[in-house]
C-alpha positions as YAML, in Angstrom:
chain: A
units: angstrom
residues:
- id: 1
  name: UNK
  ca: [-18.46, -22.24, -10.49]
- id: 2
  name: UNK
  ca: [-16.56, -22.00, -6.86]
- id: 3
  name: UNK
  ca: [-12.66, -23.61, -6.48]
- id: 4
  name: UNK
  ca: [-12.41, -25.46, -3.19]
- id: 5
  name: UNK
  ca: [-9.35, -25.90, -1.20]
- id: 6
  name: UNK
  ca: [-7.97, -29.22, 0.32]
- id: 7
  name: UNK
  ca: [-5.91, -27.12, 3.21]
- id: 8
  name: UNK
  ca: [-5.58, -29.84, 5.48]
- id: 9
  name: UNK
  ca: [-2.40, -31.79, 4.18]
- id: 10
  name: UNK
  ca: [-0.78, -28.65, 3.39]
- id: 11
  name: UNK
  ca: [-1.15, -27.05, 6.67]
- id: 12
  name: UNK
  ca: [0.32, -30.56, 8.34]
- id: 13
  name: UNK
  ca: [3.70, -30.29, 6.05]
- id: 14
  name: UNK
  ca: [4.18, -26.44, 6.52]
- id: 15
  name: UNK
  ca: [6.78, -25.99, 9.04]
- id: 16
  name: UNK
  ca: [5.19, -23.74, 12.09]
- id: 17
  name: UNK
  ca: [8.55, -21.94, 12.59]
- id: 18
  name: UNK
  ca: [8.59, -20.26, 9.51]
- id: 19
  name: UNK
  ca: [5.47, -18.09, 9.96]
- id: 20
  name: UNK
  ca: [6.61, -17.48, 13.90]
- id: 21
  name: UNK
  ca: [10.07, -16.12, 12.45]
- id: 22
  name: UNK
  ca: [8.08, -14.16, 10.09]
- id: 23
  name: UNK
  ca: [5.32, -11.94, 12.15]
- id: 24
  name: UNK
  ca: [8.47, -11.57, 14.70]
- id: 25
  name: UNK
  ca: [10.78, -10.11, 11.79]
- id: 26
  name: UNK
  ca: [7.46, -7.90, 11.30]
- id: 27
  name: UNK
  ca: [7.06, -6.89, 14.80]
- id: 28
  name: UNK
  ca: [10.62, -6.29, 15.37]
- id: 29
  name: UNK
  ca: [10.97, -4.19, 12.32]
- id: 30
  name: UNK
  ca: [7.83, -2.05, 13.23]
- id: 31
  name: UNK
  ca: [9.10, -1.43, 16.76]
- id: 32
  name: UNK
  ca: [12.64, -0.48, 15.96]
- id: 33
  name: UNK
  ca: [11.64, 1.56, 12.89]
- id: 34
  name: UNK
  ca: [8.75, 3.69, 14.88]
- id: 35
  name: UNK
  ca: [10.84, 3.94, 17.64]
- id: 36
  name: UNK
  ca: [13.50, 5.41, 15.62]
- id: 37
  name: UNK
  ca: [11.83, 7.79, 13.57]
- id: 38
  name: UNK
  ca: [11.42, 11.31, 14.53]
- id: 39
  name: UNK
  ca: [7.17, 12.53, 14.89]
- id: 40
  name: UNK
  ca: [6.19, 15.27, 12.80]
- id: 41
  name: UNK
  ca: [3.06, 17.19, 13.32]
- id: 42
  name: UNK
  ca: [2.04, 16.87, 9.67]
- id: 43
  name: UNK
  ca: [-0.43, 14.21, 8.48]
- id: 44
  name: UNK
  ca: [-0.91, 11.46, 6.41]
- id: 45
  name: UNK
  ca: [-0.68, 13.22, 3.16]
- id: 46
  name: UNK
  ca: [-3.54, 15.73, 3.63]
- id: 47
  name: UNK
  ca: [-3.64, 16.82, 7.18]
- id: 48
  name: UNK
  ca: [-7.26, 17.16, 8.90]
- id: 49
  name: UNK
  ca: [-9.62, 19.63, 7.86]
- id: 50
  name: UNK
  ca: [-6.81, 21.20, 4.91]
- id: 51
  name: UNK
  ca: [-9.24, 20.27, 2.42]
- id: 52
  name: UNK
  ca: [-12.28, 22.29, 1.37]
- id: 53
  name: UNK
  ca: [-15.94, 20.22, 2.31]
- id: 54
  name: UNK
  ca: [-16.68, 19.70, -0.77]
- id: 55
  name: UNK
  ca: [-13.51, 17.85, -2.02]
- id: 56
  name: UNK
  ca: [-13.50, 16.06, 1.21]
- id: 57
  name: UNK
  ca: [-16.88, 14.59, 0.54]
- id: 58
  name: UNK
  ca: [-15.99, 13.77, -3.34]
- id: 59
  name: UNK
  ca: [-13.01, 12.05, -2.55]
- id: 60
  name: UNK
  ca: [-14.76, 10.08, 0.06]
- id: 61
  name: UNK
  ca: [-17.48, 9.16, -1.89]
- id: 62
  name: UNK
  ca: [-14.66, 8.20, -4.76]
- id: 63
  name: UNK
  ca: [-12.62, 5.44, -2.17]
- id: 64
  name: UNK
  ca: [-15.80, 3.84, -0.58]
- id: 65
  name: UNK
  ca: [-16.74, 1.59, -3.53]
- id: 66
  name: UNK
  ca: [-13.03, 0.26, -3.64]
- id: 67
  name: UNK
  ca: [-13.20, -0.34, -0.19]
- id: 68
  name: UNK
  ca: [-16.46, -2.39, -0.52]
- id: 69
  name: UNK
  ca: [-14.93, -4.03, -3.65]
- id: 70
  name: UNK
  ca: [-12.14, -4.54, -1.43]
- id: 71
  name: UNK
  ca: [-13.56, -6.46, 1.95]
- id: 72
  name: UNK
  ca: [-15.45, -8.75, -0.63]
- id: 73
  name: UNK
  ca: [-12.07, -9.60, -1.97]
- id: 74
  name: UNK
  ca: [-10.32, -9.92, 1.78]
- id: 75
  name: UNK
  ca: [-13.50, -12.01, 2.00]
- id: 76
  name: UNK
  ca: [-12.50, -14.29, -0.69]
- id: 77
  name: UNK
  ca: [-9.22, -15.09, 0.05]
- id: 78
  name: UNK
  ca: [-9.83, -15.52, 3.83]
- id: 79
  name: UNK
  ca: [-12.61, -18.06, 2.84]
- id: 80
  name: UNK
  ca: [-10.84, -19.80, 0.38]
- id: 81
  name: UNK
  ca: [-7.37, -19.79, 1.20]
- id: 82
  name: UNK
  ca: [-7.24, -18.89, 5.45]
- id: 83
  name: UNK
  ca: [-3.49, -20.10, 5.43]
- id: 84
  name: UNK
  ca: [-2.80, -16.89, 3.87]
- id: 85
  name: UNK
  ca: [-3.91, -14.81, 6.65]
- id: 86
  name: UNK
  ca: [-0.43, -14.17, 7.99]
- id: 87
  name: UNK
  ca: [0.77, -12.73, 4.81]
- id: 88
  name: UNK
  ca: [-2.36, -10.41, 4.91]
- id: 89
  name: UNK
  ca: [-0.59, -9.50, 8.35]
- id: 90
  name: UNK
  ca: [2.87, -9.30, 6.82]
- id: 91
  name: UNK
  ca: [1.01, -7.04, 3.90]
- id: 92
  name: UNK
  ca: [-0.81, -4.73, 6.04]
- id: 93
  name: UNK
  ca: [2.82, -4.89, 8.56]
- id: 94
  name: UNK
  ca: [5.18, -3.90, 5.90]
- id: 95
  name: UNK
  ca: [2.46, -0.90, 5.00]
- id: 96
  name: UNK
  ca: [2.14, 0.15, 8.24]
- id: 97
  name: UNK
  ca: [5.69, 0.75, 8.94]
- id: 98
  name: UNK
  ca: [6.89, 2.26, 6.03]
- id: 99
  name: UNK
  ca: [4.02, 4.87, 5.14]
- id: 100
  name: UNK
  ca: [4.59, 5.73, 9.15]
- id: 101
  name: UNK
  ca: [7.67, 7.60, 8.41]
- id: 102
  name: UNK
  ca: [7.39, 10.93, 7.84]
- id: 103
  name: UNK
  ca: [9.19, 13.73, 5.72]
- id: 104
  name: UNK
  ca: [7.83, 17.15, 6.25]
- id: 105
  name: UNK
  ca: [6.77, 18.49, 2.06]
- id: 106
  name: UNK
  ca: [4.13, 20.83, 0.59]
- id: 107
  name: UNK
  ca: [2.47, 22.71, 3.77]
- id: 108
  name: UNK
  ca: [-0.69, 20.47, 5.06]
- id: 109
  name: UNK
  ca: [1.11, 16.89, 3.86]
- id: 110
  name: UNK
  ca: [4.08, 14.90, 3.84]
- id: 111
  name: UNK
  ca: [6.46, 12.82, 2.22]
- id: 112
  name: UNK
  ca: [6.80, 9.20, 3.09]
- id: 113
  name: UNK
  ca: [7.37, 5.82, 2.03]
- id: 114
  name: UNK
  ca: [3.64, 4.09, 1.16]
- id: 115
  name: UNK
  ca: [4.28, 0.36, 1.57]
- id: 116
  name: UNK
  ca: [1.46, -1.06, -0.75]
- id: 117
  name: UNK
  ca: [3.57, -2.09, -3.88]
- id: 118
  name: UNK
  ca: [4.38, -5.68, -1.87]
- id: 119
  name: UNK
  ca: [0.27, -6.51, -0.86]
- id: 120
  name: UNK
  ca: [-0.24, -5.53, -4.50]
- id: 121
  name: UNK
  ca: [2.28, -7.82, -5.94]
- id: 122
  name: UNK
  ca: [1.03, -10.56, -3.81]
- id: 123
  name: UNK
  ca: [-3.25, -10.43, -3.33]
- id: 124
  name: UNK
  ca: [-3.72, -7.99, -5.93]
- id: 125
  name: UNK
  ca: [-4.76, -4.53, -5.74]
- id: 126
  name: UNK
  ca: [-8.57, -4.79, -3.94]
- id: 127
  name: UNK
  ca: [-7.30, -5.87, -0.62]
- id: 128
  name: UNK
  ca: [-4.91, -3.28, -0.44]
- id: 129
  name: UNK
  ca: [-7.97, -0.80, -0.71]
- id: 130
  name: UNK
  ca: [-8.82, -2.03, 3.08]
- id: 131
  name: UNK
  ca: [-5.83, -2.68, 4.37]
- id: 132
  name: UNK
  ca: [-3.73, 0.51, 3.30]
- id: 133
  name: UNK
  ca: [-7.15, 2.65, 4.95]
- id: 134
  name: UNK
  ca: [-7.05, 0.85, 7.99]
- id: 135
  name: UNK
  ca: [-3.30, 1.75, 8.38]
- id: 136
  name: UNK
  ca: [-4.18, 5.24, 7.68]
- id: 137
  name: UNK
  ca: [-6.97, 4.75, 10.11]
- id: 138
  name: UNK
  ca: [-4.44, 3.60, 13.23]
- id: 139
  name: UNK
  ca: [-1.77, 5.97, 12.26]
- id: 140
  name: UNK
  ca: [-4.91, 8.92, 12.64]
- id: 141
  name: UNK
  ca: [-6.01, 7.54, 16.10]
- id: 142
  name: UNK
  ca: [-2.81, 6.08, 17.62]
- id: 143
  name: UNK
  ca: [0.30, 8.38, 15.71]
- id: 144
  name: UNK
  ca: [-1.44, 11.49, 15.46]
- id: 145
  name: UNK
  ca: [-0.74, 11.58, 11.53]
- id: 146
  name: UNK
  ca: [-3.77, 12.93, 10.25]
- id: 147
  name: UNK
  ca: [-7.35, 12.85, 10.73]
- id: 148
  name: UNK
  ca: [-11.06, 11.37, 9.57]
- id: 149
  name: UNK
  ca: [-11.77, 13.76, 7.39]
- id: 150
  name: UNK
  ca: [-9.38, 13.57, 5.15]
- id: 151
  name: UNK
  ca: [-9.19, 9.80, 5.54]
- id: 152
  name: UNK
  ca: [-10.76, 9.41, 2.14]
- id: 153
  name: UNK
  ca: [-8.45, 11.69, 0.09]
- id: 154
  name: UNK
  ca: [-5.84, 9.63, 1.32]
- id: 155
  name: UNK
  ca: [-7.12, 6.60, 1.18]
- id: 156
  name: UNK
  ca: [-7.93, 7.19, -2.29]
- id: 157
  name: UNK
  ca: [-4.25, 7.96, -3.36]
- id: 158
  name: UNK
  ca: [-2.63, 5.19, -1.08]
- id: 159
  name: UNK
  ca: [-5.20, 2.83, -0.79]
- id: 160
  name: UNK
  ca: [-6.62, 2.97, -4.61]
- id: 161
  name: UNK
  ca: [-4.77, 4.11, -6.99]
- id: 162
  name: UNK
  ca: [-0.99, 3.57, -5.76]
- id: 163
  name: UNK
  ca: [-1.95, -0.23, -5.54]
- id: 164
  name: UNK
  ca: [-3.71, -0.25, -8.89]
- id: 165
  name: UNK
  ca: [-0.90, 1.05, -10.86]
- id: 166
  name: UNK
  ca: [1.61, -1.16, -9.03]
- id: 167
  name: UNK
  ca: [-0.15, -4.32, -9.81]
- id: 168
  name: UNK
  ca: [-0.23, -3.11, -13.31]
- id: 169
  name: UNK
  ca: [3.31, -2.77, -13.91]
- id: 170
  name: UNK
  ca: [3.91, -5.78, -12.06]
- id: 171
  name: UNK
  ca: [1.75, -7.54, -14.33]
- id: 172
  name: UNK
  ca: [2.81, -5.92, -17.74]
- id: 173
  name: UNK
  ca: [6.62, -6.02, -16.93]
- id: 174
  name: UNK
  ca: [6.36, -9.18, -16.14]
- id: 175
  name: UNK
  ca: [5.19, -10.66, -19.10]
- id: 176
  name: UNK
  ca: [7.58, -8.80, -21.02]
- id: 177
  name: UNK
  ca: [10.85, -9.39, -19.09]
- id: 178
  name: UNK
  ca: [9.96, -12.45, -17.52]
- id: 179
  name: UNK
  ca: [12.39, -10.77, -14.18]
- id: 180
  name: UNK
  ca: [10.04, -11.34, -11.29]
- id: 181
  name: UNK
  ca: [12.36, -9.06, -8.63]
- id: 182
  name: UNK
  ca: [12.83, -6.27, -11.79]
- id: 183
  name: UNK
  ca: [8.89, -6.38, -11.94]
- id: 184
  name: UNK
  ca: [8.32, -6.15, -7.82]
- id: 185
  name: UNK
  ca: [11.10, -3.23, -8.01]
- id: 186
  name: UNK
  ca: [9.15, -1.26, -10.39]
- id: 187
  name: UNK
  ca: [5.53, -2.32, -9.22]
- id: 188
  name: UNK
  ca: [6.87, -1.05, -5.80]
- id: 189
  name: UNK
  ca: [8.52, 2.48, -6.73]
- id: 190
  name: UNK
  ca: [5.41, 2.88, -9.43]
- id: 191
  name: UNK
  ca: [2.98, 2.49, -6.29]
- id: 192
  name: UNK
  ca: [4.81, 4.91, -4.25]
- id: 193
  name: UNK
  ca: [5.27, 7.34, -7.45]
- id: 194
  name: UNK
  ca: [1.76, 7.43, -8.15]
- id: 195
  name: UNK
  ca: [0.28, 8.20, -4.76]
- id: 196
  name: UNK
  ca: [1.81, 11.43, -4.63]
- id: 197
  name: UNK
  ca: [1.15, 12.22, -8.04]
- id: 198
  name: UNK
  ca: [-2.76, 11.52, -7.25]
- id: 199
  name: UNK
  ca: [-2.21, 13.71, -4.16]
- id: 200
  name: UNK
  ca: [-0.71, 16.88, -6.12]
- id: 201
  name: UNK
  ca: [-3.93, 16.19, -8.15]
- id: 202
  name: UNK
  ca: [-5.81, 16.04, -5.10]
- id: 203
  name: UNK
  ca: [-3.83, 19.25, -3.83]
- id: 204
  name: UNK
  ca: [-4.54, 21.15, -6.81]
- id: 205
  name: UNK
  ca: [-8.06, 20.61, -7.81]
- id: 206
  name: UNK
  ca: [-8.91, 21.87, -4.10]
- id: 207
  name: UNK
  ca: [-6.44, 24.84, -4.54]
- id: 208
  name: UNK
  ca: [-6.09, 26.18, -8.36]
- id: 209
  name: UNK
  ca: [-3.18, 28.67, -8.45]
- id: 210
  name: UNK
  ca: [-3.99, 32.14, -9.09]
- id: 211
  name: UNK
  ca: [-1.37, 32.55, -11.77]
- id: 212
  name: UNK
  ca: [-2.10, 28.91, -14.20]
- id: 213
  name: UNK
  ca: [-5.27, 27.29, -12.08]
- id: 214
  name: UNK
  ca: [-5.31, 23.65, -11.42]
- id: 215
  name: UNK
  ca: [-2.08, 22.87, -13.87]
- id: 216
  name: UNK
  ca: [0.13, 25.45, -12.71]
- id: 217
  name: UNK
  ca: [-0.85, 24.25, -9.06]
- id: 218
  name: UNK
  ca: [-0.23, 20.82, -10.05]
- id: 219
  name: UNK
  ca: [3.20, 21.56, -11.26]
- id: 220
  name: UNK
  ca: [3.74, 23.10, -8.35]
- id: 221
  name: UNK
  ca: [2.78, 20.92, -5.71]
- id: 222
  name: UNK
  ca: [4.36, 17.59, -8.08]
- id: 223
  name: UNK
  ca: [7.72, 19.38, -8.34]
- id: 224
  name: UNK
  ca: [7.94, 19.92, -4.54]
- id: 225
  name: UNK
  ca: [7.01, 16.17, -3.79]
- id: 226
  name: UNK
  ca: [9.25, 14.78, -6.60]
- id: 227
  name: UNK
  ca: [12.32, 16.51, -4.47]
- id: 228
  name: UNK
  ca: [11.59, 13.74, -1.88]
- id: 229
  name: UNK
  ca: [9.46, 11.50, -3.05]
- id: 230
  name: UNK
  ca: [11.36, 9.92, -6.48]
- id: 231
  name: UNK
  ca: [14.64, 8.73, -3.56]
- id: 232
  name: UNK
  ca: [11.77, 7.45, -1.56]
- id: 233
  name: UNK
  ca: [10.29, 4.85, -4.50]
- id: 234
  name: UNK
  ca: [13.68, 3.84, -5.48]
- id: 235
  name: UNK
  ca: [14.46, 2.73, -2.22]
- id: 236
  name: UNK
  ca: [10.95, 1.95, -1.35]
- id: 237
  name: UNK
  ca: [11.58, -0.63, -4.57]
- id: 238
  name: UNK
  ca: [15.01, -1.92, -3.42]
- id: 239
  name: UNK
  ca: [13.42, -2.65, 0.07]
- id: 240
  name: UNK
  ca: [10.50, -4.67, -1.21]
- id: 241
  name: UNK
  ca: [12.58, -6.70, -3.37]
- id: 242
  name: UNK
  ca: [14.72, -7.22, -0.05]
- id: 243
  name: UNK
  ca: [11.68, -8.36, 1.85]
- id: 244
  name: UNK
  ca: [11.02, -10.73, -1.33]
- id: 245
  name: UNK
  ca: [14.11, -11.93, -1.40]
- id: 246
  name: UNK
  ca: [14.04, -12.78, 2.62]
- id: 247
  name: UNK
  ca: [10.55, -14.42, 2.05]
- id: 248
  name: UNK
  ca: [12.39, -16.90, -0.76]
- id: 249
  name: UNK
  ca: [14.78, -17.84, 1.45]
- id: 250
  name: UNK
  ca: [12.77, -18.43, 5.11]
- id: 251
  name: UNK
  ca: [9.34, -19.07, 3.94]
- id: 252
  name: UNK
  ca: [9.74, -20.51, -0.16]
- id: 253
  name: UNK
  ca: [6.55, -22.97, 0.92]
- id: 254
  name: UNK
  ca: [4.31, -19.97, 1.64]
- id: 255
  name: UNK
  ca: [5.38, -18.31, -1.32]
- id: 256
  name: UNK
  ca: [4.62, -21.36, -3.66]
- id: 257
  name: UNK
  ca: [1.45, -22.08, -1.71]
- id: 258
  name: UNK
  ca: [0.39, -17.89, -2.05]
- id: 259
  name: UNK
  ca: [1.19, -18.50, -5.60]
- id: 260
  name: UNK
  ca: [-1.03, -21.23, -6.39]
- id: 261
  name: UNK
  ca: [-3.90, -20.41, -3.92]
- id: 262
  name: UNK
  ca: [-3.94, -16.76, -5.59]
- id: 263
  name: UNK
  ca: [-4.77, -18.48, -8.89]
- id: 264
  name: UNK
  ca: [-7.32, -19.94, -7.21]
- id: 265
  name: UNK
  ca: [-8.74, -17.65, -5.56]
- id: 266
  name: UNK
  ca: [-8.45, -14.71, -8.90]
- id: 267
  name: UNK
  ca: [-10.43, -16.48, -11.50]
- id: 268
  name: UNK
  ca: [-13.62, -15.33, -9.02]
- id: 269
  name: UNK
  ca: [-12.15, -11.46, -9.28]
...
């Protein structure tokens, strides 16, 4: 059984402003933020060709069936609900920017900001699968953070898993607190939290310590990134409940419409 959407009325009482005001507070924010940011020649996470073949191909072979689970969703919501395309935009904007600024960590990676915890909250952790790889995609080709081969490590960790435990503490929280901004705060900083701890996994199944193997490796390489990266999900957090909070006040119709479309558009998922 298939929901079908009566768009038309909506569309005529949504004021146009509000989604002009929003993809220029996007644009702005992207330009002044990747401006301002110093380059580093690390990558993503896992820089190109720092992985051994054979965990390069695993990994790959690990992300590709989220990412196929993941354009069926885009599919979905596109075809169901298209007035939600610019928040797709604003997503796959906010992701962009943040996960584009870089802190130099364990040699071969990075520390950053990941971005994903806000498209999770609001489509969902599938679409994120496609839209956090095609940021890693542009950063690779256009910001010289990274590289192909590696894509699907990374995109596994950002992409996948960050996004799957966000949504899940945004879902469980929320039931039990009933605090929608305490839930995106935590969703947000749990995303961010467990990318990194996926990519000390990733870092340490490819390089066992001598001394320990893969869990004294892990230790090591999750005690180096927790030096940056537990500041980074707090105010990774506190920033996406900002962005929420300037969404309520500029654009409360396409909230309430996301809201009720999503419904919609989840009892298909």
């Amino acid at each position: 059984m298939h929901t079908y959407f009566d768009t038309g009325g909506i569309q005529k009482n949504m004021p146009s402003s509000k989604p002009a005001a929003t993809l220029l507070l996007v644009l702005g924010l992207t330009v002044y933020l990747l401006a301002g940011s110093p380059q580093s020649a690390y990558a993503m996470h896992i820089m190109e060709g720092f992985l051994p073949l054979g965990w390069t191909l695993f990994w790959w072979a690990a992300f590709i069936p989220f990412f196929v689970l993941g354009l069926r969703s885009l599919q979905r919501i596109t075809r169901e609900a298209p007035e939600l395309k610019l928040l797709l935009g604003l997503a796959g904007a906010f992701t962009f920017v943040l996960s584009a600024l870089k802190i130099p960590s364990v040699t071969g990676s990075s520390s950053h900001p990941t971005g994903t915890g806000l498209g999770a909250v609001m489509f969902g952790p599938l679409p994120m699968s496609v839209l956090g790889s095609i940021v890693l995609l542009f950063q690779a080709l256009l910001l010289a953070h990274g590289g192909l081969t590696t894509l699907g490590a990374n995109a596994f960790s950002m992409a996948v898993a960050g996004p799957m435990a966000g949504y899940a503490v945004y879902r469980s929280l929320s039931r039990v607190s009933g605090r929608p901004k305490l839930s995106i705060f935590a969703a947000a900083a749990a995303a961010d939290l467990t990318t990194y701890i996926v990519t000390s996994v990733q870092l340490a199944l490819a390089f066992p310590a001598e001394s320990g193997g893969v869990l004294g490796s892990l230790a090591k390489f999750g005690g180096v990134f927790a030096v940056t990266q537990v500041p980074l999900a707090v105010t990774e957090g506190l920033l996406t409940v900002l962005i929420w909070n300037w969404l309520q006040a500029h654009s409360p119709s396409e909230l309430s419409l996301l809201q009720s479309r999503m419904k919609g558009v989840r009892t298909h998922d």
